[in-house]
CSV table of N, CA and C in Angstrom, one decimal:
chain,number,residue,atom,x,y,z
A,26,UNK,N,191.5,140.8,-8.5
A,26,UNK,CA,190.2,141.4,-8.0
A,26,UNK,C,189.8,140.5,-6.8
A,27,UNK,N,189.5,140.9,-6.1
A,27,UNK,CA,189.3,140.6,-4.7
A,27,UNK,C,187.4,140.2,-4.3
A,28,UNK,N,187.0,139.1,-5.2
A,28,UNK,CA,185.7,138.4,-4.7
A,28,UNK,C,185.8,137.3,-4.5
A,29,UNK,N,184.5,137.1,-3.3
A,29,UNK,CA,185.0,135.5,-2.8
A,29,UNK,C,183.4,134.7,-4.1
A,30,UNK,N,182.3,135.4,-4.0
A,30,UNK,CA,181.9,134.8,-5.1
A,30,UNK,C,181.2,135.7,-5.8
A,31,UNK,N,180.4,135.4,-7.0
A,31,UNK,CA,179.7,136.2,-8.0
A,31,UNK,C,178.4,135.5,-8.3
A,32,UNK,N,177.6,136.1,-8.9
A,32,UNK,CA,176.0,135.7,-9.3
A,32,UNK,C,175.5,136.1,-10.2
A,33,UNK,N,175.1,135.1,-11.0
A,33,UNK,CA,174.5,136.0,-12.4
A,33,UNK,C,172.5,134.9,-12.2
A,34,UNK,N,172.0,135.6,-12.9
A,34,UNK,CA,170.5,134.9,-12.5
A,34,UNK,C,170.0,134.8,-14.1
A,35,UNK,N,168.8,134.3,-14.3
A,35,UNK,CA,168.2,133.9,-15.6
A,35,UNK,C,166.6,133.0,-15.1
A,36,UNK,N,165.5,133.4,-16.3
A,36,UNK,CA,164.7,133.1,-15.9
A,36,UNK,C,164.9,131.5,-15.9
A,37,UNK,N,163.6,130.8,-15.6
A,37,UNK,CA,164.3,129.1,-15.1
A,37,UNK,C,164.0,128.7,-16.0
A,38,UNK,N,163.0,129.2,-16.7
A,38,UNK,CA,162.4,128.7,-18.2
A,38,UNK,C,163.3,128.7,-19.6
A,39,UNK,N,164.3,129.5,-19.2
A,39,UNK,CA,165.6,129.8,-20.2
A,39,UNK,C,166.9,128.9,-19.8
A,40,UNK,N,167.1,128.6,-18.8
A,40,UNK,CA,168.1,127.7,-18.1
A,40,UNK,C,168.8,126.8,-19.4
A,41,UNK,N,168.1,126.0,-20.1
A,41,UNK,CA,168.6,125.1,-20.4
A,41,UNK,C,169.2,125.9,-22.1
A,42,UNK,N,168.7,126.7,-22.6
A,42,UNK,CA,169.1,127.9,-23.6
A,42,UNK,C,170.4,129.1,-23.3
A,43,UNK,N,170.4,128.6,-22.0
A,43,UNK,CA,171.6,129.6,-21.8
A,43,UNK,C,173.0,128.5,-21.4
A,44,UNK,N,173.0,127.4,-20.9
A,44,UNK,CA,174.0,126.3,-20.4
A,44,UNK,C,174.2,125.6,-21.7
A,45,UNK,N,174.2,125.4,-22.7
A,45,UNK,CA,174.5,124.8,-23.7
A,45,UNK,C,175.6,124.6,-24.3
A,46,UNK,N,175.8,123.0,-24.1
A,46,UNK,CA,177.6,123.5,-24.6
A,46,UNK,C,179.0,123.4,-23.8
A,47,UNK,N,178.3,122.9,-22.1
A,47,UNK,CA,179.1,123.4,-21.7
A,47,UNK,C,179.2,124.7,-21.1
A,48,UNK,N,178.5,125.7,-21.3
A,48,UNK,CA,179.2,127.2,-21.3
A,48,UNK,C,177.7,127.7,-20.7
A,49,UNK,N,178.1,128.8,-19.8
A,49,UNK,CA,176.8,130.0,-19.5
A,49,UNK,C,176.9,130.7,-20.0
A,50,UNK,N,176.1,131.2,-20.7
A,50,UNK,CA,176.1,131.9,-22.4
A,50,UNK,C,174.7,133.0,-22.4
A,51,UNK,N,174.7,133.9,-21.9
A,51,UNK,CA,174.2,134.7,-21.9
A,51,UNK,C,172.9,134.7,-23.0
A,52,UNK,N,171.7,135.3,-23.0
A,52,UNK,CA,170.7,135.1,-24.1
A,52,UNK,C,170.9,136.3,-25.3
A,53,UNK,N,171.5,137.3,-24.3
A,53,UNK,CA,171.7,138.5,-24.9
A,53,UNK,C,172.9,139.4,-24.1
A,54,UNK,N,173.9,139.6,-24.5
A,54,UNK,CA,175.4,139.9,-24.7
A,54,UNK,C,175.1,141.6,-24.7
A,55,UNK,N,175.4,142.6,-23.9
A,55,UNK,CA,175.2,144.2,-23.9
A,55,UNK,C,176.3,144.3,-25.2
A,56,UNK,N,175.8,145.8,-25.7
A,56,UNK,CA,176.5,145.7,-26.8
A,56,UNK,C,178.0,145.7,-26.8
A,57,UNK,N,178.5,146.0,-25.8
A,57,UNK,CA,180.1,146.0,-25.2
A,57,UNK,C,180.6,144.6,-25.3
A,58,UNK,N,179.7,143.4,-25.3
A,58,UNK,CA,180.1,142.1,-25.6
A,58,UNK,C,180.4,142.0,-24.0
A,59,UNK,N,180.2,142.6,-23.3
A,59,UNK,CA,180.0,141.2,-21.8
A,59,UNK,C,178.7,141.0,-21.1
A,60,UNK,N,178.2,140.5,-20.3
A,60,UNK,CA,177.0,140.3,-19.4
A,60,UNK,C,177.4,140.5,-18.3
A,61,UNK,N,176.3,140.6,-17.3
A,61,UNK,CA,176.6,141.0,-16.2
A,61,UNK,C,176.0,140.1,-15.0
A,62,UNK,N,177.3,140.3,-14.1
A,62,UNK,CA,177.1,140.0,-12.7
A,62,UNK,C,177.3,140.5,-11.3
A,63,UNK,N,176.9,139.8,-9.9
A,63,UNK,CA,176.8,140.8,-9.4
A,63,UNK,C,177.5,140.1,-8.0
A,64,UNK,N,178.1,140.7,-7.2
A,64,UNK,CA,177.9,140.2,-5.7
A,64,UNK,C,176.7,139.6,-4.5
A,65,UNK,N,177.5,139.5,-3.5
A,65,UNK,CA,175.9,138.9,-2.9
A,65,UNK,C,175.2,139.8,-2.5
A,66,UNK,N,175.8,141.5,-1.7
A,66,UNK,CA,175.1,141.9,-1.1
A,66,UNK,C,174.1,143.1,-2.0
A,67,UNK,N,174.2,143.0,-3.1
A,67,UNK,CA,173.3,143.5,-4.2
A,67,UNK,C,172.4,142.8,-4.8
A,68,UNK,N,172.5,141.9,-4.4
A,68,UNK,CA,171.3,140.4,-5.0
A,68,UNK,C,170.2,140.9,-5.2
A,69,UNK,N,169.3,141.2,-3.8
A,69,UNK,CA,167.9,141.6,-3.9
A,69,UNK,C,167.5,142.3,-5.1
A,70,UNK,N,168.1,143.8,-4.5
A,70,UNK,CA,168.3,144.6,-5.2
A,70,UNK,C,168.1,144.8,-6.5
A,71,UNK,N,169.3,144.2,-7.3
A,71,UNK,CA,169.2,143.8,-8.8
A,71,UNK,C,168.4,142.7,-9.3
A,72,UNK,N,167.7,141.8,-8.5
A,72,UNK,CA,166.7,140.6,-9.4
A,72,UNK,C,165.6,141.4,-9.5
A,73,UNK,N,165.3,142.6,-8.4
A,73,UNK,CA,164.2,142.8,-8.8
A,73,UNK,C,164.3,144.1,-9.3
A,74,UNK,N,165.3,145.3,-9.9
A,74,UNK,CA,165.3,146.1,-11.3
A,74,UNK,C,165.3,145.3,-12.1
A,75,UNK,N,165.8,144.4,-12.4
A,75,UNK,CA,166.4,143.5,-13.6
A,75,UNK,C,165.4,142.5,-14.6
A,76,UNK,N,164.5,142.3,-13.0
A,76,UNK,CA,163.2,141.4,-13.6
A,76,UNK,C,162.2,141.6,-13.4
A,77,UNK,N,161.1,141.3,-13.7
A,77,UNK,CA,159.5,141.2,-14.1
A,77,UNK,C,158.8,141.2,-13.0
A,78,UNK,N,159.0,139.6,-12.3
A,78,UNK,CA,159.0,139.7,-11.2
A,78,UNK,C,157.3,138.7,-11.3
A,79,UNK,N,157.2,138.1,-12.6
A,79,UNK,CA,156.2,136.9,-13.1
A,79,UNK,C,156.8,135.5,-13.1
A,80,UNK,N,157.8,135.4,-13.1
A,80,UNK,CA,158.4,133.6,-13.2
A,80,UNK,C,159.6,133.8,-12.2
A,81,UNK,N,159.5,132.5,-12.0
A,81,UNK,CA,161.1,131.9,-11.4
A,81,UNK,C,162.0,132.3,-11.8
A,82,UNK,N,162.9,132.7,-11.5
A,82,UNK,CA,164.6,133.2,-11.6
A,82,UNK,C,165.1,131.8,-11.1
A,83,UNK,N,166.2,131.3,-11.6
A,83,UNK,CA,167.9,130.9,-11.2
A,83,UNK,C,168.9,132.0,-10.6
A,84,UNK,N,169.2,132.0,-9.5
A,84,UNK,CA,170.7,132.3,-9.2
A,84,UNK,C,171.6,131.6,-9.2
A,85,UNK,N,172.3,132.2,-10.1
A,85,UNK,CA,173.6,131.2,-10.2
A,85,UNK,C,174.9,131.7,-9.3
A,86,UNK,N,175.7,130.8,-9.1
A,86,UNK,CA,176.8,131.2,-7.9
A,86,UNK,C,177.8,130.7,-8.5
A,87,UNK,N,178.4,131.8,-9.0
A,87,UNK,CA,179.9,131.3,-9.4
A,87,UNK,C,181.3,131.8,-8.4
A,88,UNK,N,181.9,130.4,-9.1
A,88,UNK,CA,183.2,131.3,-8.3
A,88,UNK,C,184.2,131.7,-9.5
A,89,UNK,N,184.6,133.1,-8.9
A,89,UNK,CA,185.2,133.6,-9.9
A,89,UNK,C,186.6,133.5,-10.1
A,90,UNK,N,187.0,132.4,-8.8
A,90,UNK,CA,188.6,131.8,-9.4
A,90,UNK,C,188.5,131.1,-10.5
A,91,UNK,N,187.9,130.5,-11.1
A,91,UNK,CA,187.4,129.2,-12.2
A,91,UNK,C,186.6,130.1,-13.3
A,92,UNK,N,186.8,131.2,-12.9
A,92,UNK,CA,186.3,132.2,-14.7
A,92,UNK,C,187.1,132.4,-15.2
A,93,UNK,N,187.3,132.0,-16.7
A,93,UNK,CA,188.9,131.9,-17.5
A,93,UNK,C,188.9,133.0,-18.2
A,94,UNK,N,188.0,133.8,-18.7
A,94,UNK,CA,187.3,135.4,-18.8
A,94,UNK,C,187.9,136.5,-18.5
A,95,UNK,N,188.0,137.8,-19.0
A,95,UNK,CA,188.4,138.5,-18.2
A,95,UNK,C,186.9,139.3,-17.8
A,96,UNK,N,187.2,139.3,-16.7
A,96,UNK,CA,186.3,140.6,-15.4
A,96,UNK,C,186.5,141.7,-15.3
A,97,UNK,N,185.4,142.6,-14.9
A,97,UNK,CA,186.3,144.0,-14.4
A,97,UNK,C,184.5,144.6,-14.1
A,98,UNK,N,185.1,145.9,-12.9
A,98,UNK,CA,184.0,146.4,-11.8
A,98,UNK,C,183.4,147.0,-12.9
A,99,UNK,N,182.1,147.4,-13.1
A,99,UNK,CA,181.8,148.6,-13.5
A,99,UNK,C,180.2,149.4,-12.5
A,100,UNK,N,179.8,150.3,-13.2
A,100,UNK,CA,178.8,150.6,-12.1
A,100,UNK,C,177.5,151.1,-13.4
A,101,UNK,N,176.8,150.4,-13.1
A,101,UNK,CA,175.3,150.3,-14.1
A,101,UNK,C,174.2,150.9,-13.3
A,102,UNK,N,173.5,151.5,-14.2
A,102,UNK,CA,171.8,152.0,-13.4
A,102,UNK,C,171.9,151.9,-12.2
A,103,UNK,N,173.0,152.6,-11.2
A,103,UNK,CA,173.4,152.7,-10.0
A,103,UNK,C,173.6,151.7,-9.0
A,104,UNK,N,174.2,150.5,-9.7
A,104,UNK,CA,174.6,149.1,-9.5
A,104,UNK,C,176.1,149.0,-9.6
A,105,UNK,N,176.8,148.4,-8.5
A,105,UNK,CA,177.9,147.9,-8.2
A,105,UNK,C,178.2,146.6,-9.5
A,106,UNK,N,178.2,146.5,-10.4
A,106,UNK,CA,177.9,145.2,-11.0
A,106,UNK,C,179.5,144.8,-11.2
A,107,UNK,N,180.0,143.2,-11.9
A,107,UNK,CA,181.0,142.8,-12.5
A,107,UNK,C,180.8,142.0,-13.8
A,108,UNK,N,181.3,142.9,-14.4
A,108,UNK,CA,181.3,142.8,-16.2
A,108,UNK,C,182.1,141.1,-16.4
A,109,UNK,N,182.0,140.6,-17.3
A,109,UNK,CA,182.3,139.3,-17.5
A,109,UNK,C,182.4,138.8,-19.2
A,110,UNK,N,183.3,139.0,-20.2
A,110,UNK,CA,183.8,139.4,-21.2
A,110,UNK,C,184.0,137.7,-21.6
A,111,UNK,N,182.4,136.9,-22.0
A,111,UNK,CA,182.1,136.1,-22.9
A,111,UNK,C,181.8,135.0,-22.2
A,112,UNK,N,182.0,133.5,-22.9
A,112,UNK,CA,181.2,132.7,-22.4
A,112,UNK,C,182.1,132.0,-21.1
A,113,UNK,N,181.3,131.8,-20.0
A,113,UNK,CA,181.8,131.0,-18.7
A,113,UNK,C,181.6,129.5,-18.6
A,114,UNK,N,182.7,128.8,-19.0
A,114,UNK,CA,182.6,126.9,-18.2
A,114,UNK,C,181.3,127.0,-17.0
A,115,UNK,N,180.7,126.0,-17.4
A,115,UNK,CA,180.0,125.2,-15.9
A,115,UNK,C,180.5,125.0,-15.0
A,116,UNK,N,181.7,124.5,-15.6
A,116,UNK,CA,182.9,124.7,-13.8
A,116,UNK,C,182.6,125.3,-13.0
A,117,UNK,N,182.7,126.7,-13.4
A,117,UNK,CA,182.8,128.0,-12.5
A,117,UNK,C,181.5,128.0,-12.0
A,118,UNK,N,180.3,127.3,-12.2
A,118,UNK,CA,179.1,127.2,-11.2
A,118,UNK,C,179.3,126.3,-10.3
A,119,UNK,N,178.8,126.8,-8.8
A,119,UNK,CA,179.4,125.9,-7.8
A,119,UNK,C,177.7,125.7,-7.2
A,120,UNK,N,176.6,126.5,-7.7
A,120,UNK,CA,175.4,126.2,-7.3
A,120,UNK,C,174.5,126.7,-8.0
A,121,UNK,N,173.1,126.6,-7.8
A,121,UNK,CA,171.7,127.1,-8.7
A,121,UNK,C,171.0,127.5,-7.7
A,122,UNK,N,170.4,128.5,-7.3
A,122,UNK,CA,169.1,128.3,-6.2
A,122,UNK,C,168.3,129.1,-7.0
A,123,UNK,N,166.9,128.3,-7.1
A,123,UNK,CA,165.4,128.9,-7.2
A,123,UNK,C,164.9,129.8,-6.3
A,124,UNK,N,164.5,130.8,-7.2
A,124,UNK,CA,164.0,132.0,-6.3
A,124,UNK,C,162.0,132.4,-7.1
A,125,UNK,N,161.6,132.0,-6.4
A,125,UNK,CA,159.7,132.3,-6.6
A,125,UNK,C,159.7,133.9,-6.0
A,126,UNK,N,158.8,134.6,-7.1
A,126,UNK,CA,158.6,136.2,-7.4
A,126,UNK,C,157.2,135.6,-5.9
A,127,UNK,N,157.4,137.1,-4.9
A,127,UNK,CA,156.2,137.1,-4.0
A,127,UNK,C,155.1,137.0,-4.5
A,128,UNK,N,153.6,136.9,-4.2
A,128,UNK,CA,152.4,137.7,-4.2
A,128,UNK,C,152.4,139.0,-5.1
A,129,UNK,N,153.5,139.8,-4.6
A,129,UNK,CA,153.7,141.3,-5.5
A,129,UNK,C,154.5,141.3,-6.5
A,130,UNK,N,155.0,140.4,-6.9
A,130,UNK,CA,156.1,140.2,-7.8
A,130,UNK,C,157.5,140.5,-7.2
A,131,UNK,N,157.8,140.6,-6.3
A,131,UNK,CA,159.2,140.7,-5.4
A,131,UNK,C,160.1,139.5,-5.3
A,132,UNK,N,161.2,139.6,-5.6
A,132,UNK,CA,162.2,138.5,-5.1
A,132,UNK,C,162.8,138.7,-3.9
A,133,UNK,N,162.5,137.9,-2.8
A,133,UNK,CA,163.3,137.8,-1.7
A,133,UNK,C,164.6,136.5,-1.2
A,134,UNK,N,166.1,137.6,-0.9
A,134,UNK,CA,166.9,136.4,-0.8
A,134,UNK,C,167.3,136.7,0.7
A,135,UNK,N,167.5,136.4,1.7
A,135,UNK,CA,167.6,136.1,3.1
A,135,UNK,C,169.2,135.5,3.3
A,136,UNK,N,170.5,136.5,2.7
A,136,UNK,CA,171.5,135.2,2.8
A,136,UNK,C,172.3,136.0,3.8
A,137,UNK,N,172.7,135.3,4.8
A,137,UNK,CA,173.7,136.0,5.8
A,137,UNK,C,174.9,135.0,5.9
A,138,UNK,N,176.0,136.1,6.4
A,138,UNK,CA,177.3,135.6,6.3
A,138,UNK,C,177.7,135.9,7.4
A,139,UNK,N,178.7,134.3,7.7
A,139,UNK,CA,179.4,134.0,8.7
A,139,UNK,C,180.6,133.8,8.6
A,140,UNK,N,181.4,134.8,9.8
A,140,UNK,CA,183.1,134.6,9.3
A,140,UNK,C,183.4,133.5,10.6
């Protein structure tokens, strides 16, 4: 599968309930038993179907060479997403960034790419 990276997000207040162990461990597993993640250029997009849009979110940034898991594309509530079939090493996080909901409850991410 051809990604250079992946993102899965969580409120910040949960952080430490989902890393435990070692492992990013989802709070709640869809009933298929994977959780979901996403690319970058759907980021916006999905933090704000996904969330509330009242607390801080984490993005997390994995790389998905270092996911020992198996993966696979699927497409959700008209979402490009990538399924992720159990718990992920810390390894595979290569960063965290805090993201604060607007005034209106919006998440805004501003990330451009340079080849």
């Amino acid at each position: 599968m051809d990604i250079d990276l992946l993102f899965a997000a969580v409120k910040q207040s949960e952080w430490r309930q989902v890393s435990e162990n070692g492992n990013l461990k989802p709070l709640v597993f869809n009933e298929d038993g994977y959780f979901r993640s996403f690319e970058g250029n759907n980021a916006e997009k999905i933090l704000n179907h996904y969330f509330d849009g009242k607390d801080p979110i984490l993005l997390i940034v994995l790389d998905p060479l270092r996911i020992q898991v198996p993966i696979k594309r699927i497409n959700e509530d008209g979402f490009d997403l990538v399924a992720i079939q159990g718990e992920v090493s810390v390894d595979a996080i290569i960063d965290k960034i805090k993201i604060q909901p607007d005034k209106k409850g919006r998440y805004s991410i501003n990330v451009k790419h340079f080849d």
